[in-house]
Amino acid sequence: MKKVIDDSFRWNKVANWYDALVGEEGSEFHRFVIFPNLIDLMGGKKEHDLEGKKVVDIACGQGVLCRLLASLGCETLGIDISPTLIRMAKKRSPGVTNPTYVTADCTKLLSNNGNLKFDLKENYYDYATIVLSIQNISPMAPLLKASNKLLKKGGSLIITMMHPCFRIPQYADWQFNDKEKRQERVIWKYLENTEIKIKQNPSENESAETIHYHRPLKSYINALANAGFMISKVDELITYKQEQKGVRSEMIMQAKKEFPMFLVIKATKVAD
Ligand SMILES: C[S@@+](CC[C@H](N)C(=O)[O-])C[C@H]1O[C@@H](n2cnc3c(N)ncnc32)[C@H](O)[C@@H]1O
């Protein structure tokens, strides 16, 4: 129970900062990298392709993806643990009936008898999305079980996260190998599940902080299989950012092309 209060409290504390970072339409990473990939994976190739699709965005934050999906004609529900972020989401779409929002801990969406709580609809959604959030949520098993319940058979859960093999906060970094003329990625902790505290403002001792739950790749694949999913597609997305011309810019650009920033897993519900 303590953990849940902490996670909600933590995100309430950074909500203003996060809302300013993401804004109405998303950070540059959302807009240039994550959302185009997500829409593509949902089959939104042409303008009206997603009209009428039902989508639940889990850990939706201030609703940035919910707004985009609603604008594309999807019936959209956002769920998040932070009442402050949900309030901000609602404030950004005043008076509309789509998207709708629920404030809830996504690890606690199922009752003891396995039914969905909060009037959530079972076997209803075509897609469930978890964007840049799964590494903020623990434990993962009840989150994936609830995602399964929300989805129709054949529906898909799409998870976009920091690449767990290369982008491990505080346990991975860049280094230059000038002799070989390359920039390398060094990782010094990977297999062990690790709780990493992320300060909103690293230079402040008393800065508000959130938790990044690092897990190795096998945890995600095995947890999805245990929750009734089959992985139907995996993507590894690189940054959109270009490097200014300089002595090492070629090395940096090469490394940016080789080491993906985000991992995307599309998993289809094949069993209850
Ligand atoms: C980095 S933010 C991402 C938000 C949004 N998906 C986006 O892309 O802007 C992580 C989100 O996870 C939410 N979160 C953390 N733990 C959660 C939990 N147990 N249940 C629901 N949401 C949770 C936080 O409140 C926060 O909104």
XYZ file of N, CA and C and ligand atoms in Angstrom:
843
model
N 0.841 -1.215 0.000
C 0.000 0.000 0.000
C 0.872 1.259 0.000
N 1.937 1.208 0.780
C 2.809 2.373 0.897
C 3.352 2.766 -0.487
N 3.782 1.710 -1.266
C 4.370 1.951 -2.570
C 3.409 2.722 -3.476
N 2.104 2.302 -3.409
C 1.098 2.913 -4.275
C 0.940 4.395 -3.933
N 0.854 4.667 -2.629
C 0.727 6.065 -2.225
C 1.964 6.820 -2.703
N 3.135 6.200 -2.564
C 4.366 6.858 -2.973
C 4.368 7.178 -4.469
N 3.954 6.182 -5.306
C 3.999 6.405 -6.751
C 3.043 7.523 -7.163
N 1.858 7.522 -6.570
C 0.905 8.580 -6.885
C 1.457 9.932 -6.429
N 1.976 9.957 -5.213
C 2.522 11.175 -4.621
C 3.698 11.693 -5.457
N 4.567 10.779 -5.833
C 5.751 11.170 -6.625
C 5.344 11.863 -7.924
N 4.376 11.257 -8.640
C 3.982 11.838 -9.925
C 3.173 13.121 -9.747
N 2.421 13.215 -8.649
C 1.747 14.492 -8.365
C 2.784 15.602 -8.204
N 3.884 15.259 -7.530
C 4.902 16.279 -7.235
C 5.611 16.789 -8.492
N 5.755 15.927 -9.490
C 6.455 16.367 -10.715
C 5.467 16.734 -11.825
N 4.175 16.746 -11.501
C 3.151 16.924 -12.547
C 3.308 18.247 -13.316
N 3.577 19.336 -12.617
C 3.708 20.626 -13.306
C 4.858 20.590 -14.300
N 5.982 20.054 -13.823
C 7.167 19.948 -14.688
C 6.853 19.062 -15.889
N 6.195 17.892 -15.640
C 5.940 16.958 -16.729
C 4.956 17.545 -17.744
N 3.947 18.243 -17.225
C 2.948 18.841 -18.111
C 3.594 19.903 -19.014
N 4.524 20.683 -18.431
C 5.200 21.721 -19.227
C 6.103 21.072 -20.283
N 6.719 19.960 -19.924
C 7.619 19.265 -20.857
C 6.848 18.686 -22.043
N 5.692 18.128 -21.761
C 4.924 17.410 -22.788
C 4.003 18.356 -23.576
N 3.409 19.304 -22.859
C 2.559 20.297 -23.529
C 1.325 19.700 -24.173
N 0.762 20.436 -25.110
C -0.505 20.014 -25.719
C -0.317 18.803 -26.653
N 0.785 18.815 -27.426
C 0.916 17.798 -28.486
C 2.057 16.813 -28.277
N 2.792 16.981 -27.170
C 3.858 16.019 -26.878
C 5.242 16.612 -26.994
N 6.189 15.963 -26.356
C 7.594 16.366 -26.486
C 8.027 16.042 -27.914
N 9.217 16.494 -28.286
C 9.698 16.180 -29.645
C 9.816 14.661 -29.837
N 10.215 13.947 -28.780
C 10.318 12.481 -28.906
C 8.944 11.861 -29.161
N 7.928 12.372 -28.457
C 6.570 11.886 -28.735
C 6.215 12.147 -30.204
N 6.402 13.400 -30.619
C 5.861 13.829 -31.914
C 6.643 13.263 -33.102
N 7.971 13.216 -32.970
C 8.783 12.829 -34.139
C 9.108 11.340 -34.187
N 9.067 10.671 -33.041
C 9.511 9.268 -33.016
C 8.395 8.327 -32.554
N 7.862 8.581 -31.356
C 6.988 7.581 -30.717
C 5.605 7.518 -31.359
N 4.942 8.661 -31.523
C 3.563 8.641 -32.025
C 3.469 8.154 -33.476
N 4.366 8.607 -34.381
C 4.253 8.080 -35.751
C 4.377 6.557 -35.792
N 5.301 6.020 -34.971
C 5.473 4.567 -34.913
C 4.221 3.884 -34.376
N 3.663 4.478 -33.317
C 2.477 3.908 -32.669
C 1.279 3.886 -33.630
N 1.071 4.995 -34.302
C -0.069 5.081 -35.231
C 0.116 4.057 -36.355
N 1.357 3.929 -36.805
C 1.659 2.948 -37.843
C 1.335 1.525 -37.343
N 1.769 1.215 -36.115
C 1.513 -0.133 -35.566
C 0.028 -0.393 -35.346
N -0.735 0.689 -35.175
C -2.187 0.519 -35.002
C -2.890 0.428 -36.357
N -2.128 0.551 -37.429
C -2.717 0.431 -38.762
C -3.269 1.741 -39.290
N -2.825 2.855 -38.723
C -3.331 4.163 -39.157
C -2.514 4.746 -40.305
N -2.576 4.082 -41.451
C -1.771 4.528 -42.605
C -2.395 5.766 -43.258
N -3.728 5.748 -43.362
C -4.416 6.868 -44.024
C -5.314 7.586 -43.016
N -5.857 8.729 -43.463
C -6.518 9.654 -42.545
C -7.604 9.024 -41.665
N -8.483 8.206 -42.244
C -9.639 7.732 -41.459
C -9.477 6.305 -40.931
N -8.276 5.738 -41.077
C -8.072 4.323 -40.740
C -8.416 3.981 -39.290
N -8.206 4.916 -38.372
C -8.403 4.584 -36.948
C -9.775 4.998 -36.420
N -10.595 5.558 -37.284
C -11.914 6.010 -36.832
C -12.714 4.852 -36.235
N -13.260 5.077 -35.041
C -14.099 4.059 -34.396
C -13.333 3.029 -33.590
N -11.993 3.046 -33.694
C -11.215 2.083 -32.882
C -11.323 2.463 -31.413
N -11.305 1.455 -30.563
C -11.390 1.707 -29.120
C -10.007 1.498 -28.513
N -9.526 2.538 -27.836
C -8.150 2.474 -27.326
C -8.119 2.901 -25.863
N -7.400 2.127 -25.047
C -7.182 2.535 -23.660
C -5.689 2.836 -23.512
N -5.396 4.045 -23.049
C -4.003 4.441 -22.843
C -3.700 4.333 -21.347
N -2.860 3.380 -21.018
C -2.578 3.059 -19.618
C -1.385 3.880 -19.143
N -1.533 4.529 -17.974
C -0.531 5.480 -17.464
C -0.394 6.629 -18.463
N -1.509 7.277 -18.686
C -1.647 8.264 -19.776
C -1.054 9.626 -19.449
N -0.631 9.860 -18.192
C -0.080 11.166 -17.839
C -1.097 12.266 -18.035
N -0.690 13.364 -18.685
C -1.612 14.496 -18.879
C -2.404 14.359 -20.181
N -2.468 13.127 -20.705
C -3.418 12.824 -21.776
C -2.955 13.101 -23.193
N -1.643 13.254 -23.380
C -1.175 13.680 -24.700
C -1.576 12.695 -25.801
N -1.427 11.397 -25.552
C -1.790 10.421 -26.586
C -3.313 10.314 -26.713
N -4.003 10.424 -25.591
C -5.484 10.342 -25.638
C -6.035 11.438 -26.562
N -5.464 12.650 -26.436
C -5.964 13.753 -27.289
C -5.715 13.447 -28.764
N -4.526 12.935 -29.066
C -4.204 12.628 -30.463
C -5.156 11.552 -30.999
N -5.345 10.486 -30.217
C -6.189 9.383 -30.698
C -7.642 9.827 -30.866
N -8.114 10.638 -29.925
C -9.492 11.138 -30.052
C -9.614 11.985 -31.326
N -8.575 12.768 -31.638
C -8.632 13.614 -32.835
C -8.632 12.758 -34.107
N -8.139 11.510 -33.989
C -8.135 10.610 -35.152
C -9.414 9.764 -35.213
N -10.331 10.033 -34.278
C -11.638 9.347 -34.321
C -11.727 8.119 -33.440
N -10.690 7.870 -32.605
C -10.752 6.697 -31.705
C -11.578 7.040 -30.477
N -12.278 6.043 -29.962
C -12.921 6.191 -28.647
C -11.823 5.897 -27.623
N -11.480 6.898 -26.820
C -10.246 6.797 -26.040
C -10.485 6.971 -24.555
N -9.886 6.054 -23.786
C -9.903 6.151 -22.321
C -8.456 6.229 -21.829
N -8.193 7.181 -20.932
C -6.871 7.271 -20.314
C -6.971 6.921 -18.841
N -6.000 6.165 -18.348
C -5.961 5.785 -16.925
C -4.601 6.196 -16.371
N -4.592 6.824 -15.215
C -3.306 7.173 -14.588
C -3.458 7.209 -13.071
N -2.352 6.969 -12.395
C -2.367 6.931 -10.926
C -2.376 8.328 -10.305
N -1.945 9.331 -11.067
C -1.767 10.661 -10.486
C -3.022 11.528 -10.676
N -3.724 11.858 -9.588
C -4.898 12.725 -9.727
C -4.528 14.080 -10.330
N -3.330 14.547 -10.040
C -2.927 15.866 -10.566
C -2.771 15.806 -12.092
N -2.136 14.747 -12.581
C -1.973 14.635 -14.043
C -3.321 14.420 -14.729
N -4.208 13.658 -14.092
C -5.544 13.455 -14.685
C -6.314 14.780 -14.699
N -6.156 15.568 -13.649
C -6.815 16.883 -13.638
C -6.299 17.742 -14.801
N -4.988 17.684 -15.020
C -4.398 18.450 -16.131
C -4.909 17.940 -17.483
N -5.037 16.621 -17.588
C -5.550 16.036 -18.839
C -6.957 16.550 -19.118
N -7.795 16.548 -18.078
C -9.195 16.978 -18.261
C -9.250 18.458 -18.606
N -8.353 19.218 -17.983
C -8.344 20.664 -18.230
C -7.972 20.983 -19.680
N -7.168 20.091 -20.274
C -6.756 20.332 -21.654
C -7.837 19.943 -22.671
N -8.852 19.200 -22.244
C -9.966 18.851 -23.152
C -11.276 19.187 -22.466
N -11.549 20.472 -22.199
C -12.729 20.798 -21.400
C -14.023 20.461 -22.137
N -14.957 19.890 -21.365
C -16.312 19.676 -21.898
C -16.436 18.593 -22.948
N -15.415 17.806 -23.199
C -15.571 16.784 -24.240
C -15.909 15.433 -23.608
N -16.540 14.562 -24.394
C -16.859 13.231 -23.880
C -15.844 12.205 -24.391
N -14.932 12.614 -25.201
C -13.882 11.742 -25.716
C -12.621 12.589 -25.872
N -11.527 12.292 -25.182
C -11.272 11.165 -24.305
C -11.959 11.283 -22.948
N -12.090 10.105 -22.310
C -12.498 10.094 -20.902
C -11.307 9.607 -20.078
N -11.368 9.888 -18.774
C -10.225 9.542 -17.915
C -10.680 8.877 -16.622
N -9.825 8.001 -16.107
C -10.030 7.365 -14.807
C -8.728 7.495 -14.020
N -8.856 7.878 -12.754
C -7.673 7.909 -11.897
C -7.591 6.579 -11.166
N -6.533 5.826 -11.417
C -6.397 4.512 -10.761
C -4.967 4.005 -10.885
N -4.613 3.166 -9.923
C -3.339 2.465 -9.982
C -3.496 1.294 -10.948
N -2.733 1.273 -12.014
C -2.910 0.247 -13.053
C -2.416 -1.125 -12.618
N -1.789 -1.223 -11.467
C -1.444 -2.550 -10.942
C -2.583 -3.085 -10.071
N -3.640 -2.263 -9.946
C -4.750 -2.680 -9.065
C -6.094 -2.505 -9.777
N -6.139 -2.844 -11.052
C -7.392 -2.678 -11.798
C -8.298 -3.901 -11.662
N -7.731 -5.008 -11.171
C -8.524 -6.238 -11.061
C -8.892 -6.511 -9.610
N -10.146 -6.939 -9.413
C -10.565 -7.320 -8.056
C -10.055 -8.733 -7.759
N -10.278 -9.195 -6.513
C -9.777 -10.522 -6.133
C -10.354 -11.633 -7.006
N -11.601 -11.438 -7.484
C -12.166 -12.496 -8.339
C -11.805 -12.315 -9.821
N -10.893 -11.401 -10.091
C -10.343 -11.278 -11.447
C -11.134 -10.371 -12.369
N -12.166 -9.676 -11.840
C -12.931 -8.759 -12.690
C -12.319 -7.361 -12.658
N -12.612 -6.601 -13.721
C -12.110 -5.225 -13.766
C -12.904 -4.336 -12.812
N -12.199 -3.453 -12.136
C -12.865 -2.497 -11.228
C -13.131 -1.180 -11.984
N -13.634 -0.197 -11.297
C -13.842 1.179 -11.797
C -14.749 1.236 -13.035
N -15.678 0.256 -13.154
C -16.571 0.203 -14.323
C -15.822 0.081 -15.649
N -14.624 -0.428 -15.606
C -13.878 -0.595 -16.857
C -14.486 -1.745 -17.658
N -14.463 -1.597 -18.997
C -15.135 -2.590 -19.840
C -14.179 -3.727 -20.214
N -14.708 -4.960 -20.054
C -13.901 -6.145 -20.324
C -14.018 -6.551 -21.795
N -12.942 -7.066 -22.376
C -12.939 -7.550 -23.776
C -13.481 -6.477 -24.722
N -13.108 -5.257 -24.545
C -13.745 -4.149 -25.251
C -12.785 -3.421 -26.217
N -11.536 -3.299 -25.831
C -10.630 -2.400 -26.573
C -9.899 -3.119 -27.713
N -9.720 -2.382 -28.821
C -8.920 -2.897 -29.944
C -7.433 -2.784 -29.618
N -7.097 -1.692 -28.917
C -5.694 -1.467 -28.557
C -5.589 -0.964 -27.128
N -4.521 -1.411 -26.464
C -4.111 -0.798 -25.201
C -2.694 -0.289 -25.440
N -2.391 0.895 -24.930
C -1.046 1.452 -25.124
C -0.440 1.771 -23.762
N 0.853 1.610 -23.669
C 1.594 2.015 -22.463
C 2.838 2.735 -22.971
N 2.811 4.054 -22.884
C 3.886 4.852 -23.494
C 4.782 5.447 -22.416
N 6.052 5.110 -22.471
C 7.078 5.649 -21.565
C 6.662 5.528 -20.099
N 5.968 4.475 -19.765
C 5.444 4.327 -18.409
C 5.723 2.977 -17.781
N 5.914 1.943 -18.579
C 6.002 0.599 -17.962
C 7.193 0.533 -17.017
N 8.228 1.337 -17.313
C 9.403 1.330 -16.423
C 9.195 2.203 -15.184
N 8.007 2.803 -15.076
C 7.645 3.527 -13.846
C 6.657 2.727 -13.009
N 6.319 1.520 -13.473
C 5.248 0.766 -12.811
C 5.755 -0.589 -12.321
N 5.421 -0.893 -11.081
C 5.771 -2.185 -10.500
C 4.694 -2.557 -9.477
N 4.283 -3.841 -9.416
C 4.720 -4.966 -10.227
C 4.090 -4.950 -11.627
N 4.707 -5.725 -12.529
C 4.271 -5.679 -13.922
C 3.155 -6.698 -14.204
N 3.174 -7.854 -13.505
C 2.215 -8.928 -13.843
C 0.752 -8.459 -13.765
N 0.313 -7.803 -12.660
C -1.104 -7.394 -12.616
C -1.448 -6.317 -13.649
N -0.479 -5.520 -14.020
C -0.691 -4.513 -15.076
C -0.991 -5.218 -16.404
N -0.212 -6.252 -16.712
C -0.403 -6.952 -17.988
C -1.675 -7.809 -17.961
N -1.988 -8.372 -16.808
C -3.240 -9.148 -16.682
C -4.445 -8.239 -16.945
N -4.406 -7.044 -16.358
C -5.517 -6.101 -16.552
C -5.567 -5.635 -18.010
N -4.424 -5.425 -18.624
C -4.400 -5.024 -20.044
C -5.082 -6.090 -20.881
N -4.790 -7.352 -20.555
C -5.403 -8.469 -21.267
C -6.931 -8.425 -21.114
N -7.405 -8.198 -19.890
C -8.857 -8.155 -19.629
C -9.538 -7.051 -20.434
N -8.860 -5.918 -20.542
C -9.451 -4.770 -21.232
C -9.577 -5.025 -22.745
N -8.641 -5.829 -23.275
C -8.595 -6.014 -24.729
C -9.561 -7.080 -25.219
N -10.042 -6.884 -26.449
C -10.772 -7.940 -27.165
C -9.781 -9.039 -27.494
N -10.253 -10.241 -27.729
C -9.386 -11.297 -28.263
C -8.902 -10.809 -29.631
N -7.612 -10.902 -29.877
C -7.065 -10.409 -31.139
C -6.660 -8.946 -31.075
N -7.045 -8.266 -29.985
C -6.604 -6.884 -29.789
C -5.129 -6.855 -29.384
N -4.526 -5.674 -29.466
C -3.083 -5.606 -29.198
C -2.724 -4.577 -28.148
N -1.737 -4.982 -27.357
C -1.118 -4.072 -26.392
C 0.181 -3.581 -27.040
N 0.350 -2.248 -27.067
C 1.600 -1.707 -27.627
C 2.340 -0.977 -26.512
N 3.542 -1.443 -26.243
C 4.348 -0.877 -25.153
C 5.556 -0.179 -25.760
N 5.693 1.100 -25.437
C 6.877 1.852 -25.890
C 7.669 2.229 -24.644
N 8.938 1.876 -24.627
C 9.746 2.164 -23.421
C 11.165 2.562 -23.809
N 11.894 3.135 -22.856
C 13.311 3.352 -23.050
C 13.928 1.984 -23.304
N 14.857 1.889 -24.242
C 15.392 0.565 -24.572
C 16.105 -0.029 -23.354
N 15.570 -1.155 -22.828
C 16.127 -1.664 -21.562
C 17.530 -2.255 -21.702
N 17.976 -2.493 -22.945
C 19.324 -3.056 -23.118
C 20.387 -1.962 -23.195
N 20.015 -0.783 -23.643
C 21.029 0.248 -23.895
C 20.849 1.518 -23.075
N 19.618 1.801 -22.670
C 19.345 3.094 -22.006
C 18.948 2.851 -20.560
N 19.880 2.444 -19.781
C 19.591 2.136 -18.378
C 20.084 3.326 -17.553
N 19.173 4.123 -17.014
C 19.619 5.338 -16.318
C 20.620 4.998 -15.208
N 21.677 5.738 -15.165
C 22.751 5.593 -14.152
C 23.597 4.333 -14.303
N 23.238 3.449 -15.264
C 24.038 2.231 -15.441
C 24.484 2.042 -16.898
N 24.377 3.088 -17.708
C 24.847 3.018 -19.090
C 25.276 4.423 -19.490
N 26.270 4.494 -20.350
C 26.737 5.827 -20.775
C 27.467 5.717 -22.117
N 27.748 6.869 -22.698
C 28.549 6.922 -23.915
C 30.014 7.044 -23.526
N 30.894 6.500 -24.361
C 32.324 6.827 -24.219
C 32.943 6.891 -25.611
N 33.960 7.747 -25.739
C 34.619 7.873 -27.040
C 35.820 6.955 -27.101
N 35.972 6.286 -28.215
C 37.181 5.515 -28.486
C 37.822 6.212 -29.677
N 38.708 7.199 -29.371
C 39.254 8.029 -30.446
C 40.209 7.230 -31.335
N 40.856 6.241 -30.751
C 41.794 5.417 -31.531
C 41.037 4.704 -32.658
N 39.902 4.127 -32.304
C 39.095 3.396 -33.295
C 38.086 4.309 -33.990
N 38.093 5.583 -33.612
C 37.173 6.573 -34.190
C 35.711 6.123 -34.069
N 35.306 5.801 -32.854
C 33.901 5.443 -32.682
C 33.436 5.840 -31.283
N 32.125 6.074 -31.198
C 31.523 6.295 -29.889
C 30.888 4.974 -29.467
N 31.125 4.610 -28.220
C 30.660 3.298 -27.755
C 29.642 3.480 -26.633
N 28.808 2.483 -26.472
C 27.840 2.500 -25.375
C 28.354 1.517 -24.329
N 28.537 1.986 -23.130
C 29.022 1.084 -22.076
C 27.874 0.819 -21.106
N 27.694 -0.426 -20.749
C 26.625 -0.824 -19.823
C 27.287 -1.594 -18.689
N 26.985 -1.205 -17.451
C 27.667 -1.915 -16.357
C 26.696 -2.566 -15.376
N 25.418 -2.589 -15.748
C 24.466 -3.386 -14.965
C 23.256 -3.621 -15.856
N 22.874 -4.881 -16.033
C 21.763 -5.152 -16.936
C 20.788 -6.213 -16.415
N 21.296 -7.357 -15.999
C 20.402 -8.495 -15.731
C 19.561 -8.350 -14.468
N 20.071 -7.611 -13.506
C 19.376 -7.544 -12.219
C 18.241 -6.509 -12.259
N 17.070 -6.884 -11.750
C 15.985 -5.900 -11.597
C 16.457 -4.832 -10.621
N 16.325 -3.560 -11.011
C 16.897 -2.497 -10.178
C 15.960 -1.302 -10.120
N 15.733 -0.775 -8.928
C 14.934 0.461 -8.766
C 15.882 1.647 -8.828
N 15.674 2.523 -9.792
C 16.589 3.649 -9.971
C 15.829 4.949 -9.704
N 16.316 5.742 -8.767
C 15.644 7.009 -8.465
C 16.063 8.057 -9.500
N 15.074 8.727 -10.084
C 15.358 9.761 -11.084
C 14.946 11.107 -10.492
N 15.912 11.973 -10.308
C 15.601 13.299 -9.785
C 15.073 14.175 -10.914
N 14.027 14.912 -10.621
C 13.500 15.841 -11.627
C 14.553 16.892 -11.952
N 15.227 17.358 -10.914
C 16.292 18.334 -11.123
C 17.576 17.817 -10.463
N 18.473 17.176 -11.253
C 19.621 16.482 -10.678
C 20.541 17.380 -9.846
N 20.536 18.686 -10.095
C 21.464 19.548 -9.344
C 20.919 19.904 -7.942
N 19.643 19.587 -7.679
C 19.061 19.914 -6.362
C 19.040 18.692 -5.450
N 19.516 18.860 -4.232
C 19.493 17.746 -3.276
C 18.081 17.296 -2.965
N 17.185 18.268 -2.790
C 15.814 17.973 -2.358
C 14.851 17.793 -3.529
N 15.400 17.578 -4.716
C 14.548 17.506 -5.909
C 13.516 16.373 -5.804
N 12.320 16.617 -6.353
C 11.304 15.555 -6.436
C 11.861 14.436 -7.307
N 11.471 13.207 -6.992
C 12.006 12.114 -7.798
C 10.944 11.061 -8.113
N 11.158 10.376 -9.222
C 10.298 9.263 -9.617
C 11.185 8.009 -9.663
N 10.542 6.851 -9.856
C 11.320 5.611 -9.881
C 11.298 5.007 -11.284
N 12.470 4.611 -11.750
C 12.601 3.833 -12.982
C 12.896 2.396 -12.551
N 11.978 1.479 -12.897
C 12.182 0.076 -12.550
C 12.868 -0.594 -13.739
N 14.174 -0.779 -13.617
C 14.880 -1.447 -14.710
C 14.655 -2.955 -14.640
N 14.318 -3.534 -15.800
C 14.195 -4.996 -15.900
C 14.870 -5.431 -17.197
N 15.457 -6.616 -17.215
C 16.050 -7.076 -18.475
C 14.958 -7.462 -19.470
N 15.350 -7.563 -20.716
C 14.404 -7.834 -21.806
C 13.541 -9.080 -21.550
N 14.167 -10.135 -21.031
C 13.422 -11.402 -20.836
C 12.234 -11.206 -19.891
N 12.321 -10.262 -18.947
C 11.197 -10.043 -18.018
C 9.953 -9.633 -18.787
N 10.130 -8.750 -19.774
C 8.976 -8.265 -20.540
C 8.393 -9.393 -21.393
N 9.279 -10.116 -22.065
C 8.806 -11.167 -22.984
C 8.087 -12.266 -22.191
N 8.691 -12.680 -21.085
C 8.081 -13.757 -20.290
C 6.782 -13.288 -19.622
N 6.765 -12.062 -19.128
C 5.554 -11.552 -18.471
C 4.409 -11.436 -19.482
N 4.711 -11.030 -20.700
C 3.661 -10.929 -21.728
C 3.109 -12.326 -22.049
N 3.999 -13.286 -22.190
C 3.554 -14.667 -22.486
C 2.672 -15.176 -21.338
N 3.079 -14.913 -20.102
C 2.298 -15.375 -18.937
C 0.938 -14.693 -18.850
N 0.818 -13.525 -19.425
C -0.452 -12.780 -19.340
C -1.340 -13.027 -20.559
N -0.995 -13.996 -21.391
C -1.873 -14.369 -22.512
C -1.611 -13.611 -23.805
N -0.404 -13.094 -23.945
C -0.072 -12.340 -25.164
C 0.941 -13.093 -26.028
N 0.880 -12.805 -27.335
C 1.907 -13.276 -28.250
C 2.534 -12.048 -28.915
N 3.816 -11.975 -28.907
C 4.470 -10.794 -29.498
C 4.324 -10.861 -31.012
N 3.742 -9.803 -31.588
C 3.520 -9.828 -33.037
C 4.471 -8.905 -33.777
N 5.115 -7.966 -33.042
C 6.078 -7.077 -33.725
C 6.956 -6.410 -32.676
N 8.205 -6.211 -33.019
C 9.121 -5.464 -32.147
C 9.804 -4.406 -32.989
N 9.890 -3.202 -32.470
C 10.623 -2.135 -33.151
C 11.670 -1.568 -32.207
N 12.741 -1.024 -32.770
C 13.780 -0.366 -31.976
C 14.027 0.971 -32.636
N 13.654 2.037 -31.940
C 13.603 3.355 -32.579
C 14.806 4.207 -32.177
N 15.392 4.875 -33.168
C 16.537 5.750 -32.879
C 16.054 7.185 -32.686
N 16.917 8.017 -32.140
C 16.556 9.409 -31.913
C 16.405 10.143 -33.254
N 15.637 11.199 -33.229
C 15.482 12.027 -34.430
C 16.575 13.102 -34.476
N 17.318 13.233 -33.368
C 18.200 14.404 -33.231
C 19.446 14.278 -34.106
N 19.797 15.360 -34.787
C 21.009 15.420 -35.595
C 22.111 16.051 -34.767
N 23.356 15.729 -35.077
C 24.486 16.297 -34.342
C 25.032 17.505 -35.105
N 25.383 18.592 -34.343
C 26.047 19.751 -34.975
C 27.385 19.295 -35.548
N 27.809 19.884 -36.690
C 29.110 19.511 -37.272
C 30.221 19.823 -36.285
N 31.108 18.874 -36.033
C 32.217 19.080 -35.101
C 33.199 17.941 -35.249
N 34.265 17.973 -34.423
C 35.343 16.981 -34.563
C 34.813 15.545 -34.463
N 33.876 15.326 -33.516
C 33.419 13.954 -33.288
C 32.001 13.702 -33.807
N 31.475 14.644 -34.588
C 30.049 14.517 -34.930
C 29.731 13.256 -35.736
N 30.681 12.837 -36.606
C 30.398 11.624 -37.401
C 30.289 10.397 -36.514
N 31.219 10.332 -35.529
C 31.194 9.200 -34.584
C 29.864 9.192 -33.830
N 29.449 10.378 -33.402
C 28.226 10.471 -32.589
C 27.012 10.060 -33.418
N 26.959 10.542 -34.659
C 25.801 10.207 -35.498
C 25.746 8.706 -35.787
N 26.928 8.139 -36.021
C 26.986 6.702 -36.286
C 26.437 5.919 -35.082
N 26.885 6.334 -33.876
C 26.442 5.631 -32.658
C 24.937 5.830 -32.448
N 24.443 7.027 -32.746
C 23.002 7.274 -32.560
C 22.170 6.389 -33.480
N 22.762 6.078 -34.674
C 22.040 5.216 -35.617
C 22.090 3.754 -35.179
N 23.113 3.396 -34.413
C 23.318 1.999 -34.043
C 22.648 1.598 -32.729
N 22.516 2.556 -31.813
C 21.969 2.213 -30.494
C 20.588 2.826 -30.333
N 19.536 2.006 -30.415
C 18.187 2.551 -30.347
C 17.875 3.163 -28.993
N 17.034 4.166 -29.043
C 16.639 4.828 -27.820
C 15.416 4.149 -27.187
N 14.489 3.731 -28.054
C 13.233 3.166 -27.557
C 13.030 1.741 -28.088
N 12.418 0.927 -27.232
C 11.981 -0.408 -27.641
C 10.453 -0.379 -27.702
N 9.897 -0.929 -28.757
C 8.435 -1.002 -28.884
C 8.043 -2.471 -29.052
N 7.113 -2.911 -28.235
C 6.633 -4.296 -28.355
C 5.130 -4.255 -28.619
N 4.747 -4.879 -29.723
C 3.307 -5.041 -29.996
C 2.956 -6.487 -29.660
N 2.021 -6.663 -28.728
C 1.687 -8.009 -28.262
C 0.185 -8.218 -28.422
N -0.171 -9.318 -29.051
C -1.580 -9.581 -29.361
C -2.181 -10.542 -28.339
N -3.391 -10.216 -27.924
C -4.088 -11.092 -26.957
C -4.508 -12.380 -27.652
N -3.952 -13.499 -27.168
C -4.292 -14.792 -27.782
C -5.029 -15.702 -26.801
N -4.949 -15.359 -25.499
C -5.648 -16.167 -24.479
C -6.093 -15.251 -23.367
N -7.096 -15.702 -22.574
C -7.561 -14.880 -21.447
C -6.567 -14.949 -20.312
C 6.822 9.288 -17.921
S 5.108 9.453 -17.553
C 4.409 9.045 -19.152
C 3.019 9.566 -19.309
C 2.430 9.460 -20.718
N 2.225 8.084 -21.112
C 3.284 10.195 -21.707
O 3.811 9.559 -22.629
O 3.416 11.412 -21.569
C 4.785 8.041 -16.562
C 3.344 7.971 -16.073
O 3.133 6.743 -15.383
C 2.152 7.008 -14.395
N 2.166 5.926 -13.403
C 3.178 5.546 -12.597
N 2.802 4.491 -11.837
C 1.529 4.190 -12.195
C 0.583 3.204 -11.764
N 0.899 2.299 -10.834
N -0.636 3.210 -12.335
C -0.973 4.136 -13.264
N -0.129 5.076 -13.712
C 1.112 5.109 -13.186
C 2.574 8.356 -13.840
O 1.572 9.003 -13.086
C 2.946 9.090 -15.134
O 1.834 9.749 -15.673
